[in-house]
mmCIF file of C-alpha atoms and ligand atoms in Angstrom:
data_model
loop_
_atom_site.group_PDB
_atom_site.id
_atom_site.type_symbol
_atom_site.label_atom_id
_atom_site.label_comp_id
_atom_site.label_asym_id
_atom_site.label_seq_id
_atom_site.Cartn_x
_atom_site.Cartn_y
_atom_site.Cartn_z
ATOM 1 C CA MET A 1 273.880 32.508 -200.679
ATOM 2 C CA LYS A 2 271.974 35.524 -199.402
ATOM 3 C CA LYS A 3 268.403 35.906 -200.561
ATOM 4 C CA ASN A 4 266.324 39.075 -200.921
ATOM 5 C CA VAL A 5 262.564 39.076 -200.460
ATOM 6 C CA LEU A 6 261.278 41.868 -202.657
ATOM 7 C CA SER A 7 258.335 39.804 -203.904
ATOM 8 C CA ILE A 8 256.471 36.856 -202.426
ATOM 9 C CA LEU A 9 257.727 34.941 -205.477
ATOM 10 C CA ASP A 10 261.243 35.148 -203.968
ATOM 11 C CA VAL A 11 260.065 32.582 -201.393
ATOM 12 C CA ASP A 12 257.167 30.993 -203.274
ATOM 13 C CA ASP A 13 258.495 27.464 -202.797
ATOM 14 C CA GLN A 14 258.901 28.044 -199.045
ATOM 15 C CA ILE A 15 255.643 29.777 -198.174
ATOM 16 C CA GLU A 16 254.163 26.810 -196.292
ATOM 17 C CA GLU A 17 257.489 26.141 -194.510
ATOM 18 C CA ILE A 18 257.679 29.770 -193.325
ATOM 19 C CA ILE A 19 254.039 29.822 -192.258
ATOM 20 C CA ASN A 20 254.371 26.552 -190.369
ATOM 21 C CA LEU A 21 257.446 27.910 -188.567
ATOM 22 C CA GLY A 22 255.494 31.090 -187.730
ATOM 23 C CA ILE A 23 252.676 29.000 -186.241
ATOM 24 C CA ARG A 24 255.199 26.931 -184.217
ATOM 25 C CA LEU A 25 256.970 30.032 -182.899
ATOM 26 C CA LYS A 26 253.620 31.556 -181.922
ATOM 27 C CA TYR A 27 252.561 28.411 -180.091
ATOM 28 C CA ASP A 28 255.900 27.847 -178.329
ATOM 29 C CA ILE A 29 256.545 31.454 -177.277
ATOM 30 C CA LYS A 30 252.979 31.839 -176.005
ATOM 31 C CA ALA A 31 253.645 28.701 -173.950
ATOM 32 C CA SER A 32 256.621 30.603 -172.392
ATOM 33 C CA LYS A 33 259.298 28.680 -174.288
ATOM 34 C CA GLN A 34 262.496 30.724 -174.683
ATOM 35 C CA ILE A 35 263.631 30.642 -178.337
ATOM 36 C CA LYS A 36 266.622 32.926 -178.657
ATOM 37 C CA VAL A 37 267.731 31.771 -182.100
ATOM 38 C CA LEU A 38 268.535 35.323 -183.246
ATOM 39 C CA GLU A 39 270.775 36.213 -180.300
ATOM 40 C CA GLY A 40 273.508 38.608 -181.424
ATOM 41 C CA LYS A 41 271.702 39.352 -184.697
ATOM 42 C CA THR A 42 270.628 42.816 -185.837
ATOM 43 C CA LEU A 43 267.879 43.911 -188.196
ATOM 44 C CA VAL A 44 268.114 47.417 -189.652
ATOM 45 C CA MET A 45 264.681 48.814 -190.550
ATOM 46 C CA ILE A 46 264.412 51.765 -192.934
ATOM 47 C CA PHE A 47 261.060 53.515 -193.155
ATOM 48 C CA GLU A 48 260.460 56.235 -195.725
ATOM 49 C CA ARG A 49 256.710 55.938 -195.047
ATOM 50 C CA ALA A 50 254.605 55.763 -191.894
ATOM 51 C CA SER A 51 254.010 52.388 -190.246
ATOM 52 C CA THR A 52 252.426 50.894 -187.151
ATOM 53 C CA ARG A 53 252.293 47.158 -187.787
ATOM 54 C CA THR A 54 255.430 46.652 -189.870
ATOM 55 C CA ARG A 55 257.651 48.627 -187.543
ATOM 56 C CA VAL A 56 256.392 47.236 -184.236
ATOM 57 C CA SER A 57 255.976 43.638 -185.391
ATOM 58 C CA PHE A 58 259.533 43.432 -186.760
ATOM 59 C CA GLU A 59 261.015 45.111 -183.686
ATOM 60 C CA VAL A 60 259.134 43.041 -181.095
ATOM 61 C CA GLY A 61 259.735 39.873 -183.116
ATOM 62 C CA MET A 62 263.480 40.482 -183.068
ATOM 63 C CA THR A 63 263.392 41.054 -179.299
ATOM 64 C CA LEU A 64 261.417 37.847 -178.706
ATOM 65 C CA LEU A 65 264.021 35.825 -180.612
ATOM 66 C CA GLY A 66 266.944 37.402 -178.713
ATOM 67 C CA GLY A 67 267.994 39.819 -181.465
ATOM 68 C CA HIS A 68 267.938 43.573 -181.878
ATOM 69 C CA ALA A 69 266.258 45.933 -184.344
ATOM 70 C CA ILE A 70 267.344 49.445 -185.327
ATOM 71 C CA PHE A 71 264.776 51.909 -186.695
ATOM 72 C CA LEU A 72 265.894 54.521 -189.234
ATOM 73 C CA THR A 73 263.716 57.072 -190.966
ATOM 74 C CA GLY A 74 264.041 58.072 -194.598
ATOM 75 C CA SER A 75 264.996 61.621 -193.648
ATOM 76 C CA GLU A 76 267.870 60.379 -191.462
ATOM 77 C CA LEU A 77 269.364 58.320 -194.266
ATOM 78 C CA GLY A 78 268.388 60.374 -197.300
ATOM 79 C CA ILE A 79 268.745 57.461 -199.705
ATOM 80 C CA GLY A 80 269.222 58.818 -203.208
ATOM 81 C CA LYS A 81 269.913 62.329 -201.858
ATOM 82 C CA ARG A 82 272.466 62.294 -199.035
ATOM 83 C CA GLU A 83 273.875 58.952 -200.100
ATOM 84 C CA SER A 84 273.218 56.364 -202.799
ATOM 85 C CA ALA A 85 271.251 53.201 -202.074
ATOM 86 C CA LYS A 86 274.370 51.288 -203.120
ATOM 87 C CA ASP A 87 276.588 52.931 -200.489
ATOM 88 C CA VAL A 88 273.970 52.527 -197.759
ATOM 89 C CA ALA A 89 273.674 48.850 -198.705
ATOM 90 C CA LEU A 90 277.419 48.240 -198.637
ATOM 91 C CA VAL A 91 277.876 49.938 -195.262
ATOM 92 C CA LEU A 92 274.834 48.490 -193.469
ATOM 93 C CA SER A 93 275.857 45.028 -194.662
ATOM 94 C CA ARG A 94 278.956 45.320 -192.446
ATOM 95 C CA TYR A 95 276.886 46.040 -189.293
ATOM 96 C CA ALA A 96 273.670 44.081 -189.573
ATOM 97 C CA ASP A 97 272.241 40.692 -190.602
ATOM 98 C CA TRP A 98 269.164 41.839 -192.594
ATOM 99 C CA ILE A 99 267.756 45.117 -193.904
ATOM 100 C CA MET A 100 264.005 45.707 -193.994
ATOM 101 C CA TYR A 101 263.192 48.657 -196.268
ATOM 102 C CA ARG A 102 259.881 50.478 -196.834
ATOM 103 C CA ALA A 103 260.854 52.603 -199.809
ATOM 104 C CA VAL A 104 259.020 55.469 -201.480
ATOM 105 C CA ASP A 105 260.804 54.700 -204.747
ATOM 106 C CA GLU A 106 261.088 51.008 -205.622
ATOM 107 C CA LYS A 107 264.218 51.765 -207.689
ATOM 108 C CA ASN A 108 266.059 52.532 -204.441
ATOM 109 C CA LEU A 109 264.815 49.273 -202.937
ATOM 110 C CA ARG A 110 266.114 47.337 -205.930
ATOM 111 C CA GLU A 111 269.484 49.110 -205.871
ATOM 112 C CA LEU A 112 269.868 48.509 -202.149
ATOM 113 C CA ALA A 113 268.946 44.838 -202.539
ATOM 114 C CA GLU A 114 271.364 44.378 -205.430
ATOM 115 C CA HIS A 115 274.347 45.724 -203.503
ATOM 116 C CA ALA A 116 273.653 44.510 -199.959
ATOM 117 C CA THR A 117 275.550 41.378 -198.988
ATOM 118 C CA ILE A 118 272.842 40.562 -196.424
ATOM 119 C CA PRO A 119 269.171 39.746 -197.128
ATOM 120 C CA VAL A 120 266.911 42.694 -197.950
ATOM 121 C CA VAL A 121 263.186 42.434 -197.196
ATOM 122 C CA ASN A 122 260.610 44.660 -198.876
ATOM 123 C CA GLY A 123 258.534 46.337 -196.151
ATOM 124 C CA LEU A 124 255.993 47.456 -198.825
ATOM 125 C CA ASP A 125 256.588 49.270 -202.058
ATOM 126 C CA ARG A 126 254.362 50.563 -204.840
ATOM 127 C CA PHE A 127 253.911 47.072 -206.303
ATOM 128 C CA GLU A 128 254.108 44.430 -203.545
ATOM 129 C CA HIS A 129 253.827 43.737 -199.814
ATOM 130 C CA PRO A 130 255.412 40.299 -199.292
ATOM 131 C CA CYS A 131 255.448 40.452 -195.461
ATOM 132 C CA GLN A 132 251.716 41.103 -195.357
ATOM 133 C CA ILE A 133 250.830 38.207 -197.649
ATOM 134 C CA LEU A 134 252.891 35.822 -195.488
ATOM 135 C CA ALA A 135 250.959 36.942 -192.393
ATOM 136 C CA ASP A 136 247.663 36.693 -194.251
ATOM 137 C CA LEU A 137 248.365 33.186 -195.511
ATOM 138 C CA MET A 138 249.393 32.163 -191.977
ATOM 139 C CA THR A 139 246.072 33.556 -190.692
ATOM 140 C CA ILE A 140 244.086 31.721 -193.366
ATOM 141 C CA LYS A 141 245.890 28.480 -192.521
ATOM 142 C CA GLU A 142 245.034 28.941 -188.827
ATOM 143 C CA LYS A 143 241.394 29.758 -189.509
ATOM 144 C CA LYS A 144 240.675 27.329 -192.334
ATOM 145 C CA GLY A 145 243.138 24.548 -191.538
ATOM 146 C CA ARG A 146 244.544 24.602 -195.070
ATOM 147 C CA LEU A 147 245.474 26.886 -197.956
ATOM 148 C CA ASN A 148 244.867 24.654 -200.943
ATOM 149 C CA ASP A 149 241.553 24.774 -202.848
ATOM 150 C CA LEU A 150 240.165 27.841 -201.083
ATOM 151 C CA ASN A 151 238.408 30.664 -202.916
ATOM 152 C CA PHE A 152 240.103 33.975 -202.150
ATOM 153 C CA VAL A 153 238.233 37.134 -203.175
ATOM 154 C CA PHE A 154 239.671 40.648 -203.037
ATOM 155 C CA ILE A 155 237.253 43.568 -203.421
ATOM 156 C CA GLY A 156 238.400 47.173 -203.859
ATOM 157 C CA ASP A 157 241.474 48.825 -205.313
ATOM 158 C CA GLY A 158 242.917 46.118 -207.531
ATOM 159 C CA ASP A 159 245.913 48.159 -208.642
ATOM 160 C CA ASP A 160 247.412 47.971 -205.173
ATOM 161 C CA ASN A 161 250.617 46.452 -203.795
ATOM 162 C CA LEU A 162 248.680 44.037 -201.614
ATOM 163 C CA THR A 163 246.400 42.911 -204.443
ATOM 164 C CA HIS A 164 249.483 42.062 -206.487
ATOM 165 C CA SER A 165 250.900 40.078 -203.569
ATOM 166 C CA TYR A 166 247.562 38.284 -203.110
ATOM 167 C CA LEU A 167 247.521 37.386 -206.800
ATOM 168 C CA LEU A 168 251.013 35.877 -206.630
ATOM 169 C CA GLY A 169 250.883 34.416 -203.105
ATOM 170 C CA CYS A 170 247.392 32.915 -203.147
ATOM 171 C CA SER A 171 247.877 31.360 -206.582
ATOM 172 C CA SER A 172 251.247 29.920 -205.434
ATOM 173 C CA VAL A 173 249.588 28.033 -202.573
ATOM 174 C CA GLY A 174 246.797 26.633 -204.755
ATOM 175 C CA MET A 175 243.861 28.973 -204.220
ATOM 176 C CA ASN A 176 241.409 30.347 -206.758
ATOM 177 C CA VAL A 177 241.831 34.132 -206.746
ATOM 178 C CA THR A 178 239.196 36.676 -207.762
ATOM 179 C CA VAL A 179 239.760 40.435 -207.834
ATOM 180 C CA ILE A 180 236.606 42.565 -207.989
ATOM 181 C CA SER A 181 237.109 46.220 -208.879
ATOM 182 C CA ALA A 182 236.167 48.981 -211.282
ATOM 183 C CA LYS A 183 238.042 48.408 -214.539
ATOM 184 C CA ARG A 184 240.364 51.405 -214.194
ATOM 185 C CA TYR A 185 241.630 49.941 -210.885
ATOM 186 C CA TRP A 186 242.311 46.431 -212.120
ATOM 187 C CA PRO A 187 245.714 44.996 -211.171
ATOM 188 C CA THR A 188 248.810 45.666 -213.280
ATOM 189 C CA ALA A 189 248.689 43.304 -216.285
ATOM 190 C CA ASP A 190 252.044 41.624 -215.541
ATOM 191 C CA TYR A 191 250.790 40.480 -212.142
ATOM 192 C CA VAL A 192 247.562 39.124 -213.584
ATOM 193 C CA GLN A 193 249.423 37.218 -216.273
ATOM 194 C CA LYS A 194 252.000 35.777 -213.872
ATOM 195 C CA SER A 195 249.376 34.687 -211.352
ATOM 196 C CA GLN A 196 247.262 33.124 -214.113
ATOM 197 C CA GLU A 197 250.295 31.099 -215.225
ATOM 198 C CA ILE A 198 250.934 29.933 -211.656
ATOM 199 C CA ALA A 199 247.260 29.097 -211.075
ATOM 200 C CA ALA A 200 246.934 27.204 -214.366
ATOM 201 C CA LYS A 201 249.784 24.873 -213.371
ATOM 202 C CA LYS A 202 247.822 24.029 -210.238
ATOM 203 C CA ASN A 203 244.458 23.721 -212.024
ATOM 204 C CA HIS A 204 243.123 26.836 -210.349
ATOM 205 C CA MET A 205 241.769 30.125 -211.675
ATOM 206 C CA VAL A 206 242.540 33.817 -211.455
ATOM 207 C CA THR A 207 239.565 36.015 -212.334
ATOM 208 C CA ILE A 208 239.428 39.802 -212.605
ATOM 209 C CA THR A 209 235.932 41.254 -212.789
ATOM 210 C CA GLU A 210 233.766 44.292 -212.092
ATOM 211 C CA ASP A 211 230.915 42.093 -210.813
ATOM 212 C CA ILE A 212 230.492 42.214 -207.024
ATOM 213 C CA ASN A 213 228.416 39.008 -207.230
ATOM 214 C CA ALA A 214 231.645 37.135 -207.965
ATOM 215 C CA VAL A 215 232.101 37.135 -204.181
ATOM 216 C CA ALA A 216 229.758 34.091 -204.113
ATOM 217 C CA HIS A 217 231.570 30.946 -202.858
ATOM 218 C CA ALA A 218 234.358 33.021 -201.254
ATOM 219 C CA ASP A 219 236.105 31.387 -198.294
ATOM 220 C CA VAL A 220 238.108 34.556 -197.695
ATOM 221 C CA VAL A 221 237.020 38.136 -198.474
ATOM 222 C CA ALA A 222 239.754 40.773 -198.299
ATOM 223 C CA THR A 223 240.202 44.437 -199.015
ATOM 224 C CA ASP A 224 242.653 47.292 -198.464
ATOM 225 C CA THR A 225 242.471 51.068 -198.434
ATOM 226 C CA TRP A 226 241.304 52.635 -201.687
ATOM 227 C CA VAL A 227 243.860 55.427 -201.367
ATOM 228 C CA SER A 228 247.334 54.103 -200.599
ATOM 229 C CA PHE A 229 250.349 56.339 -200.052
ATOM 230 C CA TRP A 230 251.000 56.678 -203.752
ATOM 231 C CA TYR A 231 247.507 57.910 -204.653
ATOM 232 C CA ASP A 232 246.865 60.662 -202.117
ATOM 233 C CA ASP A 233 246.199 63.162 -204.907
ATOM 234 C CA GLN A 234 243.475 60.889 -206.395
ATOM 235 C CA ARG A 235 241.455 60.555 -203.205
ATOM 236 C CA ALA A 236 238.144 62.161 -204.292
ATOM 237 C CA GLN A 237 238.149 60.362 -207.655
ATOM 238 C CA ARG A 238 238.865 56.971 -206.097
ATOM 239 C CA LEU A 239 236.109 57.324 -203.486
ATOM 240 C CA THR A 240 233.640 58.043 -206.279
ATOM 241 C CA ASP A 241 234.858 55.319 -208.640
ATOM 242 C CA LEU A 242 234.975 52.568 -206.011
ATOM 243 C CA LYS A 243 231.826 53.531 -204.091
ATOM 244 C CA LYS A 244 229.881 50.415 -205.059
ATOM 245 C CA TYR A 245 232.711 48.135 -203.805
ATOM 246 C CA THR A 246 232.387 48.885 -200.081
ATOM 247 C CA ILE A 247 232.295 45.575 -198.190
ATOM 248 C CA THR A 248 229.037 45.677 -196.254
ATOM 249 C CA ALA A 249 227.189 42.993 -194.311
ATOM 250 C CA ASP A 250 225.107 42.409 -197.458
ATOM 251 C CA VAL A 251 228.255 41.731 -199.500
ATOM 252 C CA MET A 252 229.506 39.302 -196.829
ATOM 253 C CA LYS A 253 226.131 37.493 -196.991
ATOM 254 C CA LYS A 254 226.813 36.657 -200.648
ATOM 255 C CA ALA A 255 230.028 34.792 -199.654
ATOM 256 C CA ARG A 256 230.124 31.383 -197.962
ATOM 257 C CA PRO A 257 228.556 31.504 -194.477
ATOM 258 C CA ASP A 258 231.903 30.606 -192.876
ATOM 259 C CA ALA A 259 233.897 33.116 -194.948
ATOM 260 C CA ILE A 260 236.433 35.215 -193.052
ATOM 261 C CA PHE A 261 237.040 38.923 -193.588
ATOM 262 C CA MET A 262 240.609 40.265 -193.837
ATOM 263 C CA HIS A 263 242.149 43.742 -193.991
ATOM 264 C CA CYS A 264 245.829 44.551 -193.537
ATOM 265 C CA MET A 265 244.992 47.879 -191.786
ATOM 266 C CA PRO A 266 244.909 50.834 -191.408
ATOM 267 C CA ILE A 267 241.192 50.908 -192.242
ATOM 268 C CA TYR A 268 239.113 53.784 -193.584
ATOM 269 C CA TYR A 269 235.733 52.827 -192.162
ATOM 270 C CA GLY A 270 232.798 53.485 -194.433
ATOM 271 C CA GLU A 271 235.044 53.530 -197.493
ATOM 272 C CA GLU A 272 236.431 50.057 -198.321
ATOM 273 C CA VAL A 273 234.535 48.353 -195.453
ATOM 274 C CA THR A 274 231.880 49.142 -192.875
ATOM 275 C CA LYS A 275 232.535 49.009 -189.125
ATOM 276 C CA GLU A 276 229.835 46.326 -188.901
ATOM 277 C CA VAL A 277 231.953 43.964 -191.030
ATOM 278 C CA ALA A 278 235.404 44.980 -189.736
ATOM 279 C CA TYR A 279 234.372 44.426 -186.097
ATOM 280 C CA GLY A 280 231.909 41.644 -186.908
ATOM 281 C CA PRO A 281 232.090 37.893 -186.191
ATOM 282 C CA GLN A 282 233.666 37.000 -189.549
ATOM 283 C CA SER A 283 236.502 39.502 -189.190
ATOM 284 C CA VAL A 284 240.011 38.214 -188.378
ATOM 285 C CA ILE A 285 241.801 41.541 -188.776
ATOM 286 C CA ILE A 286 243.443 41.646 -185.352
ATOM 287 C CA ASP A 287 244.728 38.058 -185.623
ATOM 288 C CA GLU A 288 246.020 39.037 -189.061
ATOM 289 C CA ALA A 289 247.856 42.055 -187.603
ATOM 290 C CA GLU A 290 249.343 39.888 -184.832
ATOM 291 C CA ASN A 291 250.527 37.349 -187.359
ATOM 292 C CA ARG A 292 252.674 39.978 -189.068
ATOM 293 C CA MET A 293 255.032 39.409 -186.163
ATOM 294 C CA TRP A 294 255.114 35.605 -186.154
ATOM 295 C CA ALA A 295 255.331 35.272 -189.926
ATOM 296 C CA GLN A 296 258.173 37.816 -190.127
ATOM 297 C CA MET A 297 260.057 36.135 -187.298
ATOM 298 C CA ALA A 298 259.824 32.919 -189.297
ATOM 299 C CA LEU A 299 260.936 34.729 -192.452
ATOM 300 C CA LEU A 300 264.024 36.231 -190.785
ATOM 301 C CA VAL A 301 265.000 32.837 -189.362
ATOM 302 C CA ASN A 302 264.473 31.254 -192.778
ATOM 303 C CA LEU A 303 266.682 33.838 -194.490
ATOM 304 C CA LEU A 304 269.645 32.964 -192.278
ATOM 305 C CA GLN A 305 269.450 29.252 -193.111
HETATM 306 N N1 LIG B 401 249.581 46.662 -192.994
HETATM 307 C C1 LIG B 401 250.679 47.430 -192.824
HETATM 308 O O1 LIG B 401 251.692 47.314 -193.535
HETATM 309 O O2 LIG B 401 250.583 48.275 -191.749
HETATM 310 P P1 LIG B 401 251.592 49.481 -191.467
HETATM 311 O O3 LIG B 401 251.547 50.396 -192.650
HETATM 312 O O4 LIG B 401 251.068 50.116 -190.204
HETATM 313 O O5 LIG B 401 252.967 48.919 -191.274
#
């Protein structure tokens, strides 16, 4: 049966399997092994928002595995205006093997996923970013050698798609998760509750706090832009409200000495993080960006099984 990946919870029981496949593909292809397991397969990518990493990593990943990717912009398709998400889903399902969709309106993503007869992957919506969390967990596994029992700390805009995916994904693999933010930017309550339920079953904790000192004991420190696509009109307010949550070298010093720093990019230097930290020795941001490709290749292979 076809499976959609709109949330990391859609593959929560396969996260480690997908990550391990991503690591194997990375190792084998870098060693010049030809792995053309997606020969004859086509991924249709729909972008209603700008992208560097998601677009290029999916397209190059398809090429490396012998498949093909087609890039379509929102204005070309006009989902919800020129044509319904349902009709686009039904038609594209006859041409392609997966659809990756970065939607402005998550209702269109859900409608497309409901009616497509091929897997639909969320390329980031207002609430989640499942492809990014897979790449981030793969990066953590490479850097730390494990996922279980690590302390993951997110600092910044907590009411963000990636924060929600961190809450769900990191708790699913057995980490303690802490989100540090000003109260008005705390994550959506449903995500906190769900991640707390998942963490409790694994004897771990999910903590939401305003206290920057909760970064102590962090193995991983992560952040994201304070002003994602959806909040462009709140820019000045957000910069003021989140000012004390910039990740500086002093903040990193409060974490464990071997803590890594992560950011999904693009970065607004001097806002959520300083250049000193982003380009510093603890930063793994470029490995993280690279791993978008390997993790997604593994995900696409997994979805055809
Ligand atoms: N991190 C991320 O999704 O990057 P893009 O917006 O460039 O795809």
